[in-house]
Short mmCIF file of C-alpha atoms in Angstrom, two decimals:
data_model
loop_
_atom_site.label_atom_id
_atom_site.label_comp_id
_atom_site.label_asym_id
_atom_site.label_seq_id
_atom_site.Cartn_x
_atom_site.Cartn_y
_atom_site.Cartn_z
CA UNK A 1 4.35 95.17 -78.33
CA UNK A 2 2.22 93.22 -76.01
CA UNK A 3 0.15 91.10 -78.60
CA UNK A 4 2.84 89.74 -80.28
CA UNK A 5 4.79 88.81 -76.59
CA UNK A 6 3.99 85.54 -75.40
CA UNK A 7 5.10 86.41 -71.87
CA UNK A 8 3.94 90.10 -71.15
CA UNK A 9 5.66 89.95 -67.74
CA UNK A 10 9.05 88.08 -68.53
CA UNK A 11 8.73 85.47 -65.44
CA UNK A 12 9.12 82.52 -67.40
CA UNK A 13 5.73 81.61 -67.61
CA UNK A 14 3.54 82.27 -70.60
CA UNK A 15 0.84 84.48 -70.74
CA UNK A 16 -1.90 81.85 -71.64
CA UNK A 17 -0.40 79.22 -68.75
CA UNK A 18 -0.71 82.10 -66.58
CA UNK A 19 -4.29 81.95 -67.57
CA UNK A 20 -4.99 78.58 -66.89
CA UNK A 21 -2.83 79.04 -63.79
CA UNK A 22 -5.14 81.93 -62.51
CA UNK A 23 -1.97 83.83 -61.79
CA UNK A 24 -1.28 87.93 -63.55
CA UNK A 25 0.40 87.41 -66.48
CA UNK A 26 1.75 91.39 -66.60
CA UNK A 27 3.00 91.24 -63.07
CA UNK A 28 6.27 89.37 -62.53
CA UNK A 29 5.74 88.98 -59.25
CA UNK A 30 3.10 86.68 -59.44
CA UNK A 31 4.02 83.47 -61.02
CA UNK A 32 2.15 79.96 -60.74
CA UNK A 33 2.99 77.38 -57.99
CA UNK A 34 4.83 74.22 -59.85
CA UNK A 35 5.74 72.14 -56.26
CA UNK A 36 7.49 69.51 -58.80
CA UNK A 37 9.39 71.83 -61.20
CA UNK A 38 7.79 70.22 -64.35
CA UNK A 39 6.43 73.64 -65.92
CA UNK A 40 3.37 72.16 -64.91
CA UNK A 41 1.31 74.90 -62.23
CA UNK A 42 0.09 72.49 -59.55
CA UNK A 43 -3.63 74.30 -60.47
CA UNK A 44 -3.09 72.17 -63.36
CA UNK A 45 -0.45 69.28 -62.69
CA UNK A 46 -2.28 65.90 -62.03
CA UNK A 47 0.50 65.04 -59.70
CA UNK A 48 2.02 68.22 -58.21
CA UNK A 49 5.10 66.35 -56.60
CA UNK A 50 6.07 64.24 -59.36
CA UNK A 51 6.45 60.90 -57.47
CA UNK A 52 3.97 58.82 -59.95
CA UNK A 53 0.97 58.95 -58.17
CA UNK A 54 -1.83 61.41 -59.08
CA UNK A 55 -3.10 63.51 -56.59
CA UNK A 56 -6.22 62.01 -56.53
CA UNK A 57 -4.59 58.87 -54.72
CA UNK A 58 -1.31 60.65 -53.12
CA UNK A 59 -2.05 61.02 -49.07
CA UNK A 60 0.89 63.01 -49.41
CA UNK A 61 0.09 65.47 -52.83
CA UNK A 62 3.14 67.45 -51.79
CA UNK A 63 5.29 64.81 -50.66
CA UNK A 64 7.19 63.18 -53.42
CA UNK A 65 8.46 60.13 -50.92
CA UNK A 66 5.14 59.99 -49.68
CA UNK A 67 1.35 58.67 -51.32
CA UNK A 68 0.27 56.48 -48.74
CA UNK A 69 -0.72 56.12 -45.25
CA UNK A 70 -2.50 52.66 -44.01
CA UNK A 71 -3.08 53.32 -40.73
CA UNK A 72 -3.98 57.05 -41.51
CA UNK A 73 -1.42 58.34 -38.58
CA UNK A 74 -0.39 61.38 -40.35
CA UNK A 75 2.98 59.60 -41.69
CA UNK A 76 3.48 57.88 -44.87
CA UNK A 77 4.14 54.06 -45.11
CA UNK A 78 7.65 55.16 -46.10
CA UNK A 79 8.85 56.79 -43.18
CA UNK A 80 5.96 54.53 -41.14
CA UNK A 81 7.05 51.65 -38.75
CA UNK A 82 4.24 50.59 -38.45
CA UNK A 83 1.82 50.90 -41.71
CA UNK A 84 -0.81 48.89 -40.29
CA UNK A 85 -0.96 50.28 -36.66
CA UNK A 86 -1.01 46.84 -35.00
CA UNK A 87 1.84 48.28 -32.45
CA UNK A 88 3.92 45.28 -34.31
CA UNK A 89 6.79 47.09 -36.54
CA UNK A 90 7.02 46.27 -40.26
CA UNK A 91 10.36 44.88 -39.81
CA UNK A 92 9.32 42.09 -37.00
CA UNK A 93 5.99 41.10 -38.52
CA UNK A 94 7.83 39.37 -41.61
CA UNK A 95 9.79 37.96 -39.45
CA UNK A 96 6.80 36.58 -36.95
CA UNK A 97 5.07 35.32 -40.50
CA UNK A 98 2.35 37.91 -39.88
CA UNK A 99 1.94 40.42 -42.68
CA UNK A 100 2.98 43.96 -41.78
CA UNK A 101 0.04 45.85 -43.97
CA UNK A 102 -2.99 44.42 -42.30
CA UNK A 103 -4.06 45.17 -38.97
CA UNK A 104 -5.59 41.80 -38.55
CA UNK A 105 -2.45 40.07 -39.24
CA UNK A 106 -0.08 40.56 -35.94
CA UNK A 107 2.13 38.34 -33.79
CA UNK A 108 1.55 36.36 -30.80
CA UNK A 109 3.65 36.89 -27.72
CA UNK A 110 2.42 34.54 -24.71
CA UNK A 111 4.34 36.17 -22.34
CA UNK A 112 3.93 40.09 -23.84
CA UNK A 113 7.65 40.65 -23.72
CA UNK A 114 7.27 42.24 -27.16
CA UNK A 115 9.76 39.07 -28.99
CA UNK A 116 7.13 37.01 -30.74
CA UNK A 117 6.36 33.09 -30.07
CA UNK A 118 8.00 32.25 -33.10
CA UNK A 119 11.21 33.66 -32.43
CA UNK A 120 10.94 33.99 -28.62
CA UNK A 121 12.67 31.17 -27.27
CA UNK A 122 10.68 31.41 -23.82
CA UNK A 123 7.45 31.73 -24.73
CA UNK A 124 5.98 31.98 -21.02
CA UNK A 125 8.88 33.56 -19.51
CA UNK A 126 9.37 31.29 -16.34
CA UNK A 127 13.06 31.03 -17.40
CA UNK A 128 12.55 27.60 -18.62
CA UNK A 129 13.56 27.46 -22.70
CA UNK A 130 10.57 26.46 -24.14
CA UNK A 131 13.08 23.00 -25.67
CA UNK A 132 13.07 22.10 -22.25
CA UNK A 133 9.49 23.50 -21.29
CA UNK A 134 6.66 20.70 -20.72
CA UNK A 135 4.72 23.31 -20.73
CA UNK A 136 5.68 26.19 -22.57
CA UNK A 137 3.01 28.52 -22.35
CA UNK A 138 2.37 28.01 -18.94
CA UNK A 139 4.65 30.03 -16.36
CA UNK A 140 3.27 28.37 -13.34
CA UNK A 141 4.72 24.86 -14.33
CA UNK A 142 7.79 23.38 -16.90
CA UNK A 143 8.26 19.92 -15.48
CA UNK A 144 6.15 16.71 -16.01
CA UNK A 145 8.04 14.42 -13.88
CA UNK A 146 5.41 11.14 -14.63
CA UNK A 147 3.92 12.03 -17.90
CA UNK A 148 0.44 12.21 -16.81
CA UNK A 149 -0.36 15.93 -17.89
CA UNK A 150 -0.26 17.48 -14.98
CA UNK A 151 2.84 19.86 -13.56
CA UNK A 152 5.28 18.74 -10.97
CA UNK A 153 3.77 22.09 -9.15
CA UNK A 154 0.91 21.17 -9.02
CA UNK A 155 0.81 17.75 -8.74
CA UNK A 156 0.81 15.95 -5.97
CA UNK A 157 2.70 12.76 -6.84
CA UNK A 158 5.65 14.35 -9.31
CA UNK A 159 7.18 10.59 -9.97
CA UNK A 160 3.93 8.73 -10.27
CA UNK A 161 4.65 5.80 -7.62
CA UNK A 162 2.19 7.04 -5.15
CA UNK A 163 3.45 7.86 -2.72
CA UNK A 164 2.64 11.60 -1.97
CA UNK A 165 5.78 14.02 -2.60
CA UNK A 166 5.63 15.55 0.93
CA UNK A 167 5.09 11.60 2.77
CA UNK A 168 8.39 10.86 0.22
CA UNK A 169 10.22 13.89 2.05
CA UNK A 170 9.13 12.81 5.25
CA UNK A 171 9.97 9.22 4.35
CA UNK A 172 13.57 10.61 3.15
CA UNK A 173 13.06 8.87 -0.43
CA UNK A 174 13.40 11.38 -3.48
CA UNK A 175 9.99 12.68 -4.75
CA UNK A 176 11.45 12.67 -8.50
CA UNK A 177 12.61 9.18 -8.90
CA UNK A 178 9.93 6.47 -9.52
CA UNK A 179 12.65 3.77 -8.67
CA UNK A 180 12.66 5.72 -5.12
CA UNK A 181 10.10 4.24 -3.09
CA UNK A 182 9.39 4.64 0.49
CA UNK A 183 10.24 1.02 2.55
CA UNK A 184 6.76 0.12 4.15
CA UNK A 185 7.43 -3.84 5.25
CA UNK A 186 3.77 -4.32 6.87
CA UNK A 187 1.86 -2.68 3.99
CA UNK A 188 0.04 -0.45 6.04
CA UNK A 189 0.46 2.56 3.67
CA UNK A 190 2.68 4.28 6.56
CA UNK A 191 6.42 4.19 5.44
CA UNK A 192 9.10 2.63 7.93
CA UNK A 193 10.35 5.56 9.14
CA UNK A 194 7.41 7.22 10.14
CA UNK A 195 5.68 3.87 11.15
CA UNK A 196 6.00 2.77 14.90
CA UNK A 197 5.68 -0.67 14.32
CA UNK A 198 7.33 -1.46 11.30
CA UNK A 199 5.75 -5.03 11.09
CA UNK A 200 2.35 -4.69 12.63
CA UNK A 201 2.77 -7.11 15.39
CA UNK A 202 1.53 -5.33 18.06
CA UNK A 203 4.96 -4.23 19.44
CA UNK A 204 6.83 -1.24 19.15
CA UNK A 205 9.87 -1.04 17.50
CA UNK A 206 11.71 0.73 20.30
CA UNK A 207 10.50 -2.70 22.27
CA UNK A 208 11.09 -5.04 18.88
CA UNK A 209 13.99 -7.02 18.83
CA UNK A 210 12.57 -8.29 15.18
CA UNK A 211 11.06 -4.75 14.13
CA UNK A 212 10.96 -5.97 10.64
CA UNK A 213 9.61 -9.59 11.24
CA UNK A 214 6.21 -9.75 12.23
CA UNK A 215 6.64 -13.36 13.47
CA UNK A 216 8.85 -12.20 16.03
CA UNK A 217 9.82 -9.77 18.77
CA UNK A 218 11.71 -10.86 21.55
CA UNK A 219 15.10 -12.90 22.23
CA UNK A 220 15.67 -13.11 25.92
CA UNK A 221 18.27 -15.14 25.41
CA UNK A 222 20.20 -13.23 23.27
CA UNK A 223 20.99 -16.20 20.79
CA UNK A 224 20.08 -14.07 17.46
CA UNK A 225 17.06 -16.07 17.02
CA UNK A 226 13.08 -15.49 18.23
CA UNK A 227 11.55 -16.62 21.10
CA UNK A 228 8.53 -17.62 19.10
CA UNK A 229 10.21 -20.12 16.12
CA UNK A 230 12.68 -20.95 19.11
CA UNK A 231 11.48 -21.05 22.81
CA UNK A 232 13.60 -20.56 25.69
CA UNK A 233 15.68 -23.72 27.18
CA UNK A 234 14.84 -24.72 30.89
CA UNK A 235 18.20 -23.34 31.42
CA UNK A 236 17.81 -19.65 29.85
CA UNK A 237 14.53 -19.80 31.66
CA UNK A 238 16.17 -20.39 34.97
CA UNK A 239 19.14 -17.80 34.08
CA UNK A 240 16.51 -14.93 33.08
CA UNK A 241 14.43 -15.49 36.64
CA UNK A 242 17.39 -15.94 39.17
CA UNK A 243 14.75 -15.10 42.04
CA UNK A 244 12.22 -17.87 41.09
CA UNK A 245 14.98 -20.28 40.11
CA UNK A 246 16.58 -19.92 43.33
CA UNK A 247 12.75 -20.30 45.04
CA UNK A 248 12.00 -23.42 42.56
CA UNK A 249 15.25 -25.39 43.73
CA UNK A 250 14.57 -24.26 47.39
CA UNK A 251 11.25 -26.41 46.84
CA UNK A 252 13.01 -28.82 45.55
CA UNK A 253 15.73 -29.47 47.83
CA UNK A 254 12.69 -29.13 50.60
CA UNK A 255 10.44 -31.90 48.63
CA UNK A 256 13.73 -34.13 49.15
CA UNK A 257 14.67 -33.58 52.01
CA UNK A 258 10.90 -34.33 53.38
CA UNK A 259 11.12 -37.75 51.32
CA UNK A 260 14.60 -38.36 52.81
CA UNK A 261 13.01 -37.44 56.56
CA UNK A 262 10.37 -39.61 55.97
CA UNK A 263 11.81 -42.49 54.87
CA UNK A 264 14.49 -42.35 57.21
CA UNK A 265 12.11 -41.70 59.80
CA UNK A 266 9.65 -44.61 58.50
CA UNK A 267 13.24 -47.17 58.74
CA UNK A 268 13.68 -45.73 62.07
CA UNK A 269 10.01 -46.99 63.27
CA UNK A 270 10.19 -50.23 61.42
CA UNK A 271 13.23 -50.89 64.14
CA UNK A 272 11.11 -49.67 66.71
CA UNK A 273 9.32 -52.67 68.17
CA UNK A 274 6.32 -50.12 68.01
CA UNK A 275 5.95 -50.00 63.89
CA UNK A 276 3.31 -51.04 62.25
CA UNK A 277 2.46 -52.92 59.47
CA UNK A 278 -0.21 -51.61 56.88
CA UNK A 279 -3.38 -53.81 58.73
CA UNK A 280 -1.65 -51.78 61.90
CA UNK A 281 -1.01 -54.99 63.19
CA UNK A 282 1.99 -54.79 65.66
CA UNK A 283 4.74 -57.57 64.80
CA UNK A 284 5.22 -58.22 68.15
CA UNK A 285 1.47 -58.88 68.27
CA UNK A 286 2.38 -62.02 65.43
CA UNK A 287 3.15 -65.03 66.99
CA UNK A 288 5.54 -65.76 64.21
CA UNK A 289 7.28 -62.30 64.05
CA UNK A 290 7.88 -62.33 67.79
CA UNK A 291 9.39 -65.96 67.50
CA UNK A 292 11.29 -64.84 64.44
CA UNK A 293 12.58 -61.46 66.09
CA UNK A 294 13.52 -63.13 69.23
CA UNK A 295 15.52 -65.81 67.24
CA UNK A 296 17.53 -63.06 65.38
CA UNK A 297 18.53 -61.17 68.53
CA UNK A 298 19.28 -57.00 68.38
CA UNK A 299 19.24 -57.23 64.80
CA UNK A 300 16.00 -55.36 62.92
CA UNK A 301 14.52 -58.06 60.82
CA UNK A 302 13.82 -57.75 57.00
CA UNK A 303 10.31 -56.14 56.41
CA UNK A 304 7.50 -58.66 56.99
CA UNK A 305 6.38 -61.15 54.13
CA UNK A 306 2.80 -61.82 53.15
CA UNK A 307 1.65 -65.57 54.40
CA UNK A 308 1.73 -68.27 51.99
CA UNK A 309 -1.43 -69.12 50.07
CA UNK A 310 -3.15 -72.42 51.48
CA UNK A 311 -3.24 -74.62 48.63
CA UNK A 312 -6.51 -74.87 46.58
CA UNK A 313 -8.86 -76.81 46.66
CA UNK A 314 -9.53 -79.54 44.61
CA UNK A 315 -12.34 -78.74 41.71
CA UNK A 316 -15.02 -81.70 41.71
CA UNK A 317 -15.06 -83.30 37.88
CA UNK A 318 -18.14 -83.53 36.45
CA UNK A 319 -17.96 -87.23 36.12
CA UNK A 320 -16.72 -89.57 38.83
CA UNK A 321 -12.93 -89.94 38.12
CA UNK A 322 -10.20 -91.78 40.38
CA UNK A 323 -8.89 -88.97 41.95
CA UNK A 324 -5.12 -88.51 41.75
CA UNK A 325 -3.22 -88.98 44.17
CA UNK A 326 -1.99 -85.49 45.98
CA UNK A 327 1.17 -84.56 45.56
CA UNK A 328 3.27 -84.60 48.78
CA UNK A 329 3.33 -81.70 51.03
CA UNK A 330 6.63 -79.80 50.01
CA UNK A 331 7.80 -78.77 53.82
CA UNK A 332 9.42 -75.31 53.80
CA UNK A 333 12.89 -75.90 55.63
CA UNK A 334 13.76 -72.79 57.38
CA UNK A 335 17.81 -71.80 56.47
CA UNK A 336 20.09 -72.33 59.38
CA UNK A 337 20.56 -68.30 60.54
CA UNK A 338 24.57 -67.46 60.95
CA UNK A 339 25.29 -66.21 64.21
CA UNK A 340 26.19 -62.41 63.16
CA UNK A 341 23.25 -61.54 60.71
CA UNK A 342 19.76 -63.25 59.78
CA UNK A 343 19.15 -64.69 57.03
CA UNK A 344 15.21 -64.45 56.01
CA UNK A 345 14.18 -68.14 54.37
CA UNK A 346 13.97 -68.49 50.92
CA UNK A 347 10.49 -67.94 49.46
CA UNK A 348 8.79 -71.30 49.13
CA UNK A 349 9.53 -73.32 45.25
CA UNK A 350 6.50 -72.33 42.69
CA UNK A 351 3.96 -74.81 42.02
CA UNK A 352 2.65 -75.90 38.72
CA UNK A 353 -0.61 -76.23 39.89
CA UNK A 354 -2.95 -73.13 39.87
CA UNK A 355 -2.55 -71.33 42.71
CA UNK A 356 -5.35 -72.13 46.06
CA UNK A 357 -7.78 -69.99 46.85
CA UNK A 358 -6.73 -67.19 49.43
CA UNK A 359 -7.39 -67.34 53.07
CA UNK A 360 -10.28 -65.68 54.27
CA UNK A 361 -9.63 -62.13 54.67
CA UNK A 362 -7.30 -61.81 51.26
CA UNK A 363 -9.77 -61.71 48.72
CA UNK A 364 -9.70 -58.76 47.90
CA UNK A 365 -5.32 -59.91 46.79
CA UNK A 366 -6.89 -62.29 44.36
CA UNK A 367 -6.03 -61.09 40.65
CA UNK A 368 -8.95 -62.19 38.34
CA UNK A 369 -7.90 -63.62 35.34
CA UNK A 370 -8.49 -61.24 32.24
CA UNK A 371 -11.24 -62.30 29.82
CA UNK A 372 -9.97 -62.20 26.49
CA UNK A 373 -7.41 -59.19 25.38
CA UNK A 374 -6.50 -55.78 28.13
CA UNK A 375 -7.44 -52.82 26.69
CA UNK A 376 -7.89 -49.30 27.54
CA UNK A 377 -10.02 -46.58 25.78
CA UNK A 378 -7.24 -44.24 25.34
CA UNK A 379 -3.67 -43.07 26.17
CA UNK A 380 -5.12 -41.23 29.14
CA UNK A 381 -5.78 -44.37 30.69
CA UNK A 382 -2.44 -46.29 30.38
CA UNK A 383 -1.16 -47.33 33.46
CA UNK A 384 1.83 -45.44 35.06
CA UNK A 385 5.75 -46.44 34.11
CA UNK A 386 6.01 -46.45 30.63
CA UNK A 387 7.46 -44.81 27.90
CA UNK A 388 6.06 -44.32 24.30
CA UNK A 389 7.95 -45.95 21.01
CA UNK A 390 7.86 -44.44 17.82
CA UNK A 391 6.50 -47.26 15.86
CA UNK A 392 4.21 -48.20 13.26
CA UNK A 393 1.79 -48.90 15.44
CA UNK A 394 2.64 -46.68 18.46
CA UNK A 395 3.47 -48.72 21.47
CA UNK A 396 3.84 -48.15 25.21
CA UNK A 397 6.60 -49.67 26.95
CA UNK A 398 7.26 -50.64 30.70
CA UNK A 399 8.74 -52.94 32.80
CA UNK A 400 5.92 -52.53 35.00
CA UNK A 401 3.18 -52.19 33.18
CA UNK A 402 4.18 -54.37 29.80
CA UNK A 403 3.73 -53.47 26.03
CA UNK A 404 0.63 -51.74 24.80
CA UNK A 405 0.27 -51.34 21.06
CA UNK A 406 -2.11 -48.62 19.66
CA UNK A 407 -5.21 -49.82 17.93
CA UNK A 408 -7.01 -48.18 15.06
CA UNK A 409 -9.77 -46.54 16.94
CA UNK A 410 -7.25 -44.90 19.23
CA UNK A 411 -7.54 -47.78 21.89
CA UNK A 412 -4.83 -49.52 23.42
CA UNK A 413 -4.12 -53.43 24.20
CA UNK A 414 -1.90 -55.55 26.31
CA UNK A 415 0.18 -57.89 24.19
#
């Protein structure tokens, strides 16, 4: 009978489970749900798929490879990527050293190219590995040529020797080598080749024979050396100004041949019986030149000699003295003249005796005897003929006009 059954309806389950499952326990067809299989109706089974963790806990109650879901997307951590929903997969974050059940934990990536910093090995994607990156989380630069922090992009002076990178491409020196420097000789902050005048002396270098050598720019002569440190010889002077040279020498051939016309000429009037003497005295107006020309025939006598002095006179003593007796007159024997050609006589013998006052009319001959030492204030006032010796003192030489020695104020005196 039914009392004593335990399972009225034969389906396996028994009567008082059915009970507690809510389910018919005469009806076969109606049985309990039991998701797991345990003999346990889910109405009653603390964890109705069996995988360990109570309902109560399991996201997924019916889902025996599934309890949990962190980032509550509808799939279980198991099957999940992504369990925290940071977009990072749980695979890479461990990987990136960020932990792949927190949210807050996920990996940089600089350059968003979805391979974290740690592992990416260009961080900024410029194509620059970030080994050889100065700047590896910047895209815009990689280089630091000089060191000083900024990139050779954006700076202006990449090798530090300043000189600005587009002057050093003007200046063809390379803009990345701090041992390749621009050639500026003058210092003018203008490089060589872009500089016109490459020394700063005020000529051109198209017009600088020296464009490097500011002491310098011409050679006329062509010798190698400058003008300046060597000036131009009379005859490279003469060579580079053929018109003026050929003037200059016409000037001087004229000068000469004047000098040669006039004295020629002046010999030519001295034979006339016409000439002159300075005190335009004719000689035939001279009693003794006309005797003397008529003695000597067609010949033209020598040039005219000045009179002889009349002896001085005697200077009174102051105290009454016998007066010595006066030498006797020394006559002045005129040479016997050879037939052909005149002879003039032979200037009269010196005396030892001072010399007699001059004739009236010749003072102004006499020569006043100097007063202690001749000097002259300076060099500009040395008297014609001489030529300077390199001495210690400096002296002044002439057969004219004697030795002069240098004094210590810059004067000079006759020795």
């Amino acid at each position: 009978g039914n009392n004593a059954d335990l399972d009225d309806d034969n389906d396996g389950w028994s009567d008082s489970d059915e009970s507690d499952c809510q389910t018919d326990p005469f009806s076969a067809f109606e049985v309990p749900d039991d998701f797991d299989d345990d003999h346990v109706c889910d109405r009653v089974d603390a964890d109705d798929d069996g995988d360990g963790t109570d309902d109560v806990y399991d996201m997924f109650p019916f889902d025996d490879t599934e309890w949990a879901d962190l980032d509550l997307d509808g799939i279980g951590d198991n099957a999940d990527e992504d369990d925290d929903g940071d977009t990072w997969s749980d695979l890479e974050e461990p990987n990136c050293g960020t932990d792949p059940m927190d949210a807050n934990s996920f990996p940089s990536d600089f350059d968003g190219d979805r391979i974290c910093d740690v592992i990416d090995n260009d961080d900024d994607n410029d194509m620059v590995l970030d080994i050889n990156d100065a700047f590896p989380y910047d895209p815009s630069e990689s280089k630091d040529t000089d060191d000083d922090g900024t990139g050779d992009n954006a700076d202006t002076d990449d090798d530090g020797d300043s000189w600005p990178d587009n002057i050093e491409a003007m200046c063809l020196t390379d803009a990345l080598s701090v041992t390749s420097v621009p050639v500026d000789t003058d210092g003018d902050g203008t490089c060589d080749v872009l500089d016109a005048d490459d020394d700063n002396d005020g000529v051109g270098d198209p017009n600088d024979v020296f464009p490097l050598d500011g002491t310098e720019w011409e050679d006329r002569n062509g010798d190698g050396l400058g003008d300046n440190a060597h000036p131009l010889t009379l005859v490279d002077k003469m060579k580079l100004n053929p018109v003026l040279t050929v003037v200059v020498i016409a000037l001087i051939l004229a000068v000469i041949a004047g000098a040669v016309a006039f004295t020629m000429g002046r010999r030519a009037r001295q034979a006339d019986g016409t000439w002159k003497d300075d005190d335009y005295q004719r000689y035939d107006q001279q009693p003794a030149l006309r005797e003397e020309k008529a003695s000597w025939g067609d010949v033209p006598p020598p040039p005219p000699a000045r009179p002889p002095l009349p002896p001085e006179p005697e200077i009174p003593q102051p105290e009454p003295e016998p007066e010595p007796e006066p030498e006797p007159a020394i006559e002045e024997v005129e040479p016997e003249q050879p037939e052909t050609t005149p002879v003039p006589p032979p200037p009269p013998p010196v005396s030892e005796r001072p010399p007699p006052p001059l004739p009236p009319g010749y003072e102004e001959l006499a020569q006043p005897e100097p007063e202690g030492p001749v000097t002259v204030a300076s060099w500009e006032d040395l008297p014609d003929g001489g030529d300077y010796v390199q001495v210690e003192p400096m002296q002044y030489v002439g057969e004219d006009c004697g030795t002069w020695v240098r004094q210590p104020d810059d004067s000079w005196e006759l020795q």
